[in-house]
Coordinates of C-alpha atoms in Angstrom, one line a residue:
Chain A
X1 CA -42.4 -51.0 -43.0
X2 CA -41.8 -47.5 -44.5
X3 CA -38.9 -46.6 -46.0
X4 CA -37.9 -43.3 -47.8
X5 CA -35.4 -43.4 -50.4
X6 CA -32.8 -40.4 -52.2
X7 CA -29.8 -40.4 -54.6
X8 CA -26.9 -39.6 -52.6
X9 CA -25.3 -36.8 -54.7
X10 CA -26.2 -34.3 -56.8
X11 CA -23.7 -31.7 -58.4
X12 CA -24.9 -27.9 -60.1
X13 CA -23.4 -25.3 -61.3
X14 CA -24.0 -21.7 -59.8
X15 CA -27.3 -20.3 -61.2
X16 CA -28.6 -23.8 -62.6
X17 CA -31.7 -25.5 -61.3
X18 CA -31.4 -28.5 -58.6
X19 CA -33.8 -31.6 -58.1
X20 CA -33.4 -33.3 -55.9
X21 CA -35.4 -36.8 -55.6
X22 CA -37.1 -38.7 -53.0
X23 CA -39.3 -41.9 -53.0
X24 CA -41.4 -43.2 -50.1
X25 CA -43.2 -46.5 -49.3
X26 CA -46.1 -45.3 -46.8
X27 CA -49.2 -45.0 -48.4
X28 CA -50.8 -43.3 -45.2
X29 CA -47.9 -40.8 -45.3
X30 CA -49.8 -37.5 -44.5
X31 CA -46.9 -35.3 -44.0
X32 CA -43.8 -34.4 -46.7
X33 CA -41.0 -32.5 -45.3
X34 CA -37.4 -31.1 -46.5
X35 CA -35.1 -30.7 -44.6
X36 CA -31.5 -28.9 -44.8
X37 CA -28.4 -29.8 -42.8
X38 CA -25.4 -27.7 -43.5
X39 CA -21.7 -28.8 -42.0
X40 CA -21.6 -28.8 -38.5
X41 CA -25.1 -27.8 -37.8
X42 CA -28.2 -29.7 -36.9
X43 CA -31.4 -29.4 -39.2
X44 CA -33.3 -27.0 -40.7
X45 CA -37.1 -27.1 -42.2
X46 CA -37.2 -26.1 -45.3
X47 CA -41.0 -26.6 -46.7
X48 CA -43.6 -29.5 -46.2
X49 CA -46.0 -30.2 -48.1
X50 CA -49.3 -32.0 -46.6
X51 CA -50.4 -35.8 -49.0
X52 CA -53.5 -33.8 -50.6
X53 CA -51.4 -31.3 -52.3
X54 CA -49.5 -31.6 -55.7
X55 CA -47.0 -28.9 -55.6
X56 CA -46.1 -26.2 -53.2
X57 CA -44.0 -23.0 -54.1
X58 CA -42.3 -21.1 -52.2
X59 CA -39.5 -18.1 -53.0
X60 CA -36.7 -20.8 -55.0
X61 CA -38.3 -23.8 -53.9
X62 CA -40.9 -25.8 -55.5
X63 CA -42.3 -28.9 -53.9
X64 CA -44.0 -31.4 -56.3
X65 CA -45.6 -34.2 -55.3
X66 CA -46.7 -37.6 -57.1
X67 CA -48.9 -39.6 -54.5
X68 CA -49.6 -42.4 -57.0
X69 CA -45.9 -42.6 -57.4
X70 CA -44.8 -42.3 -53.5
X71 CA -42.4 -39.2 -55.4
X72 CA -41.7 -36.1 -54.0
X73 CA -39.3 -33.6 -55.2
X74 CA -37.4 -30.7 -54.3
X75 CA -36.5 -28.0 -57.4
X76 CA -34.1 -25.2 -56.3
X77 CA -34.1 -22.4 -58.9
X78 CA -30.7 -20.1 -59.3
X79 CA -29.0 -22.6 -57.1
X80 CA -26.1 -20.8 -54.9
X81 CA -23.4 -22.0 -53.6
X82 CA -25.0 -21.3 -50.0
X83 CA -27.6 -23.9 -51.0
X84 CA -24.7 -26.3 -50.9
X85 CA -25.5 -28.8 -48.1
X86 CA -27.3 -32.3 -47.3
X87 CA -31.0 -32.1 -48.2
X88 CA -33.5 -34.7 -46.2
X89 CA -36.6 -36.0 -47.2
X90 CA -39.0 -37.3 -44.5
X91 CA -42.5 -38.3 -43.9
X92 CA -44.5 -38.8 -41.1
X93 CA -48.2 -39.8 -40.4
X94 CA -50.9 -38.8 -38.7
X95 CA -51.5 -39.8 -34.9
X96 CA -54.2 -41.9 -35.1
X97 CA -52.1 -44.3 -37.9
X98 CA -49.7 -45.4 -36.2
X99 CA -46.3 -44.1 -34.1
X100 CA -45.2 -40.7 -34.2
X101 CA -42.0 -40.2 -36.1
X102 CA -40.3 -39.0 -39.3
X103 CA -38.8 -41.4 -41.1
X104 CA -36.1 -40.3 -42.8
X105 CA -34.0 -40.7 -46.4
X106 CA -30.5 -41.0 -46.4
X107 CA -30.1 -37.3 -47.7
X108 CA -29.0 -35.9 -51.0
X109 CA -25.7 -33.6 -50.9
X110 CA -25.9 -31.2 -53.5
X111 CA -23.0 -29.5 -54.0
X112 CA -22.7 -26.1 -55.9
X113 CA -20.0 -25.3 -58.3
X114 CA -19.3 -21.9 -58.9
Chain B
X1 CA -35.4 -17.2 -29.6
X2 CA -36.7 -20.6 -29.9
X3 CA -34.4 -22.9 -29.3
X4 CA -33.3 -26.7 -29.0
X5 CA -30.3 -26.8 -27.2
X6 CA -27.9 -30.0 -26.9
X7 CA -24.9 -30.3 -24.5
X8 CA -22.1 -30.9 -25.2
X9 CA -21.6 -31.0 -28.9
X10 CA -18.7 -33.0 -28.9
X11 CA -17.6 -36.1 -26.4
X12 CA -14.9 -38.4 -26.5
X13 CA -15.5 -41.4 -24.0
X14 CA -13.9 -44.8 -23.4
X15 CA -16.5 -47.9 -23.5
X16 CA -18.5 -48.5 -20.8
X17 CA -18.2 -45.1 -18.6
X18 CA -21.7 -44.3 -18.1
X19 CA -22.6 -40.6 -19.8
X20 CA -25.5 -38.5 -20.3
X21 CA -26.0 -35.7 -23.3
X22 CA -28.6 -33.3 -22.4
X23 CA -31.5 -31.3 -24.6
X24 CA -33.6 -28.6 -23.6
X25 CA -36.5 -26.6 -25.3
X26 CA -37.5 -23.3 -24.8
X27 CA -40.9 -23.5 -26.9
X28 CA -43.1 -25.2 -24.7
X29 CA -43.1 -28.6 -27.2
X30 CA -44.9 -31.6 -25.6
X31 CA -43.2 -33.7 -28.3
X32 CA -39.2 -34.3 -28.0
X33 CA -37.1 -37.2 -29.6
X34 CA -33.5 -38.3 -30.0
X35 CA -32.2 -39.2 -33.2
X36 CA -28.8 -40.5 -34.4
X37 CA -27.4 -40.0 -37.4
X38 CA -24.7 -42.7 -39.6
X39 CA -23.6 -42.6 -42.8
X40 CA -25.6 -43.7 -45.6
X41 CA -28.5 -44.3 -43.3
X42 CA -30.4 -40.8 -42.8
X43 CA -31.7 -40.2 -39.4
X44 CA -33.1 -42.8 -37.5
X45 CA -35.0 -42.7 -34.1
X46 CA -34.0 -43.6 -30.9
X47 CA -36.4 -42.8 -28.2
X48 CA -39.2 -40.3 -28.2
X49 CA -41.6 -38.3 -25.3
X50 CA -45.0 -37.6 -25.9
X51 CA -45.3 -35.3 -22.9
X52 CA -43.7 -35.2 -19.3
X53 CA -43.3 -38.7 -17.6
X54 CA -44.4 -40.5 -21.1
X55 CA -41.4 -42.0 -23.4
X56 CA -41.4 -44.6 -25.8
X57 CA -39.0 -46.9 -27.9
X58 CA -37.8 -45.3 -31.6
X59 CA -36.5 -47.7 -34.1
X60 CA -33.3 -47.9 -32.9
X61 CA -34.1 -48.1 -29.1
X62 CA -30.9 -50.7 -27.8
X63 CA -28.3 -49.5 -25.9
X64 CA -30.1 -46.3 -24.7
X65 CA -32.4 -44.4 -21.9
X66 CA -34.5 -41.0 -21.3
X67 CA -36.5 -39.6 -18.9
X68 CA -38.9 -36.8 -19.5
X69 CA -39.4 -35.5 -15.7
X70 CA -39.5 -31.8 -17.0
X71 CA -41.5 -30.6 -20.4
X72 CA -38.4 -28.6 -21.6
X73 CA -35.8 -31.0 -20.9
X74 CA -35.2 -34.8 -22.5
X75 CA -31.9 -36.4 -21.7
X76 CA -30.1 -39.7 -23.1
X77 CA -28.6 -41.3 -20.9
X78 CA -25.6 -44.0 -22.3
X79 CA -25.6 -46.7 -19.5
X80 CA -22.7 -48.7 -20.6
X81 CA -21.9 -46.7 -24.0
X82 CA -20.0 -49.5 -26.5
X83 CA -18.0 -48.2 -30.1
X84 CA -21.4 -48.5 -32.1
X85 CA -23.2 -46.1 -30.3
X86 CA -20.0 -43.8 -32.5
X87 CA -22.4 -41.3 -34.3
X88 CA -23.9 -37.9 -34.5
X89 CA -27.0 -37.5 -31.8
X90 CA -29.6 -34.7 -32.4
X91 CA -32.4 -34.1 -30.3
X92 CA -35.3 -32.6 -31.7
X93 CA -38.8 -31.0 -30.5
X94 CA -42.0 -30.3 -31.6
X95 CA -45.4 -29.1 -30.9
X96 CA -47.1 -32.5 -31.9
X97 CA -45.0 -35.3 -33.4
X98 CA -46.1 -35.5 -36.8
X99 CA -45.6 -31.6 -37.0
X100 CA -42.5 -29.4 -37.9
X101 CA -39.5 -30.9 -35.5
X102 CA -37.1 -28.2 -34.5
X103 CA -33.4 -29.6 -33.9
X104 CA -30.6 -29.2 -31.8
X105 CA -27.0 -28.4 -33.5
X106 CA -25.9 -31.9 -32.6
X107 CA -23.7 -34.0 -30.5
X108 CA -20.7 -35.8 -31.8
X109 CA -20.0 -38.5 -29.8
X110 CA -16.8 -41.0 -30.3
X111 CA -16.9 -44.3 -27.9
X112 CA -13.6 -45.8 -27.8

C-alpha cells in the first residue's frame, strides 16, 4: 500500500533555511502537495508539485523533487517565526489508478527560534 | 469567500449518545471527504463523496456514516461514538479528488 513518510521535528533559527523531508512509496503518485497546519487551525496548501517536474519555486519556497527516489522536499528560505507550524506532505493519484485520496505523512513541526 | 465550514469545533460527548458534526462548502466542489487526525499518524481518511448521493469507504471507515443528499453539505454522523473515535475531524472539499483539497478549521471531539 502507499505510505508517506517525514521526520517529526525540525528546529531553525530566525533567518536560516528549513528542509523539510518527505518520502513516498507510490510509484503512480501523480500529485505532490504541502501542506501547512498552524495551532488550532485546519490546513492550508502551500504548493504542489505534479510527478513530471523536478523542482518548483515559488516566493521562499522551493519544491524539489526526486521521482527515482520517491523524495520530495520542502526548502523555506529566511525562515520566520510565522513559518512556525506542522508541515504535511501528501500524494495523491490520478482517477483512473486507483481511489481518490491523499495519503498523508505524519507532518514535520518546524519550529522557529528567534 | 470560499469556504469549508465545520460545526461545532469543539464537542465533548459521553459514549454511545449518537452525534452528528456538520461541513458545508460554498465553492460548488463535487468532491468532499472527512478526515481524522491522531498523533504521530498524519491524516488519515474516513469517508469520502464523489458527488451528491455517491459516498464511499476511506481507510479508516469503522465506526462512522455520511450522507451527501446536498452538493455543499457532507455530514458525519457518530452512531454509537466509543473513546477511540477521541481525535481531531477535518472535513475537506475539492473540485476533483486528486486536486487541491480545501479544509475546514476542525472539530475536536472528546468521547468519554
Amino acid at each position: 500500500g502507499e505510505d508517506v513518510e517525514q521526520s517529526l521535528f525540525l528546529s531553525v533559527r530566525e533567518g536560516d533555511s528549513s528542509v523539510i523531508n518527505c518520502t513516498y512509496t507510490d510509484s503512480s503518485s501523480t500529485y505532490l502537495y504541502w501542506y501547512k497546519q498552524e495551532p488550532g487551525a485546519g490546513l492550508q496548501l502551500l504548493t504542489y508539485i505534479f510527478s513530471n517536474m523536478d523542482m518548483k519555486q515559488d516566493q521562499r519556497l522551493t519544491v524539489l523533487l526526486n521521482k527515482k527516489d520517491k523524495h520530495l522536499s520542502l526548502r523555506i528560505a529566511d525562515t520566520q517565526t510565522g513559518d512556525s507550524a506542522i508541515y504535511f506532505c501528501a500524494e495523491s493519484r490520478a482517477p483512473d489508478t486507483g481511489r481518490r485520496a491523499l495519503t498523508f505523512g505524519s507532518g514535520t513541526r518546524l519550529q522557529v527560534q528567534p | 469567500e470560499a469556504q469549508v465550514t465545520q460545526n461545532p469545533r469543539y464537542l465533548i460527548t459521553v459514549t454511545g449518545k449518537k452525534l452528528t458534526v456538520t461541513c458545508s462548502q460554498n465553492m460548488n466542489h463535487e468532491y468532499m471527504s472527512w478526515y481524522r487526525q491522531d498523533p504521530g499518524l498524519g491524516l488519515r481518511q474516513i469517508y469520502y463523496s464523489m458527488n451528491v448521493e455517491v459516498t464511499d469507504k476511506g481507510d479508516v471507515p469503522e465506526g462512522y456514516k455520511v450522507s451527501r443528499k446536498e452538493k455543499r453539505n457532507f455530514p458525519l454522523i457518530l452512531e454509537s461514538p466509543s473513546p477511540n473515535q477521541t481525535s481531531l475531524y477535518f472535513c475537506a472539499s475539492s473540485s476533483r479528488g486528486y486536486t487541491e483539497a480545501f479544509f475546514g478549521q476542525g472539530t475536536r471531539l472528546t468521547v468519554v
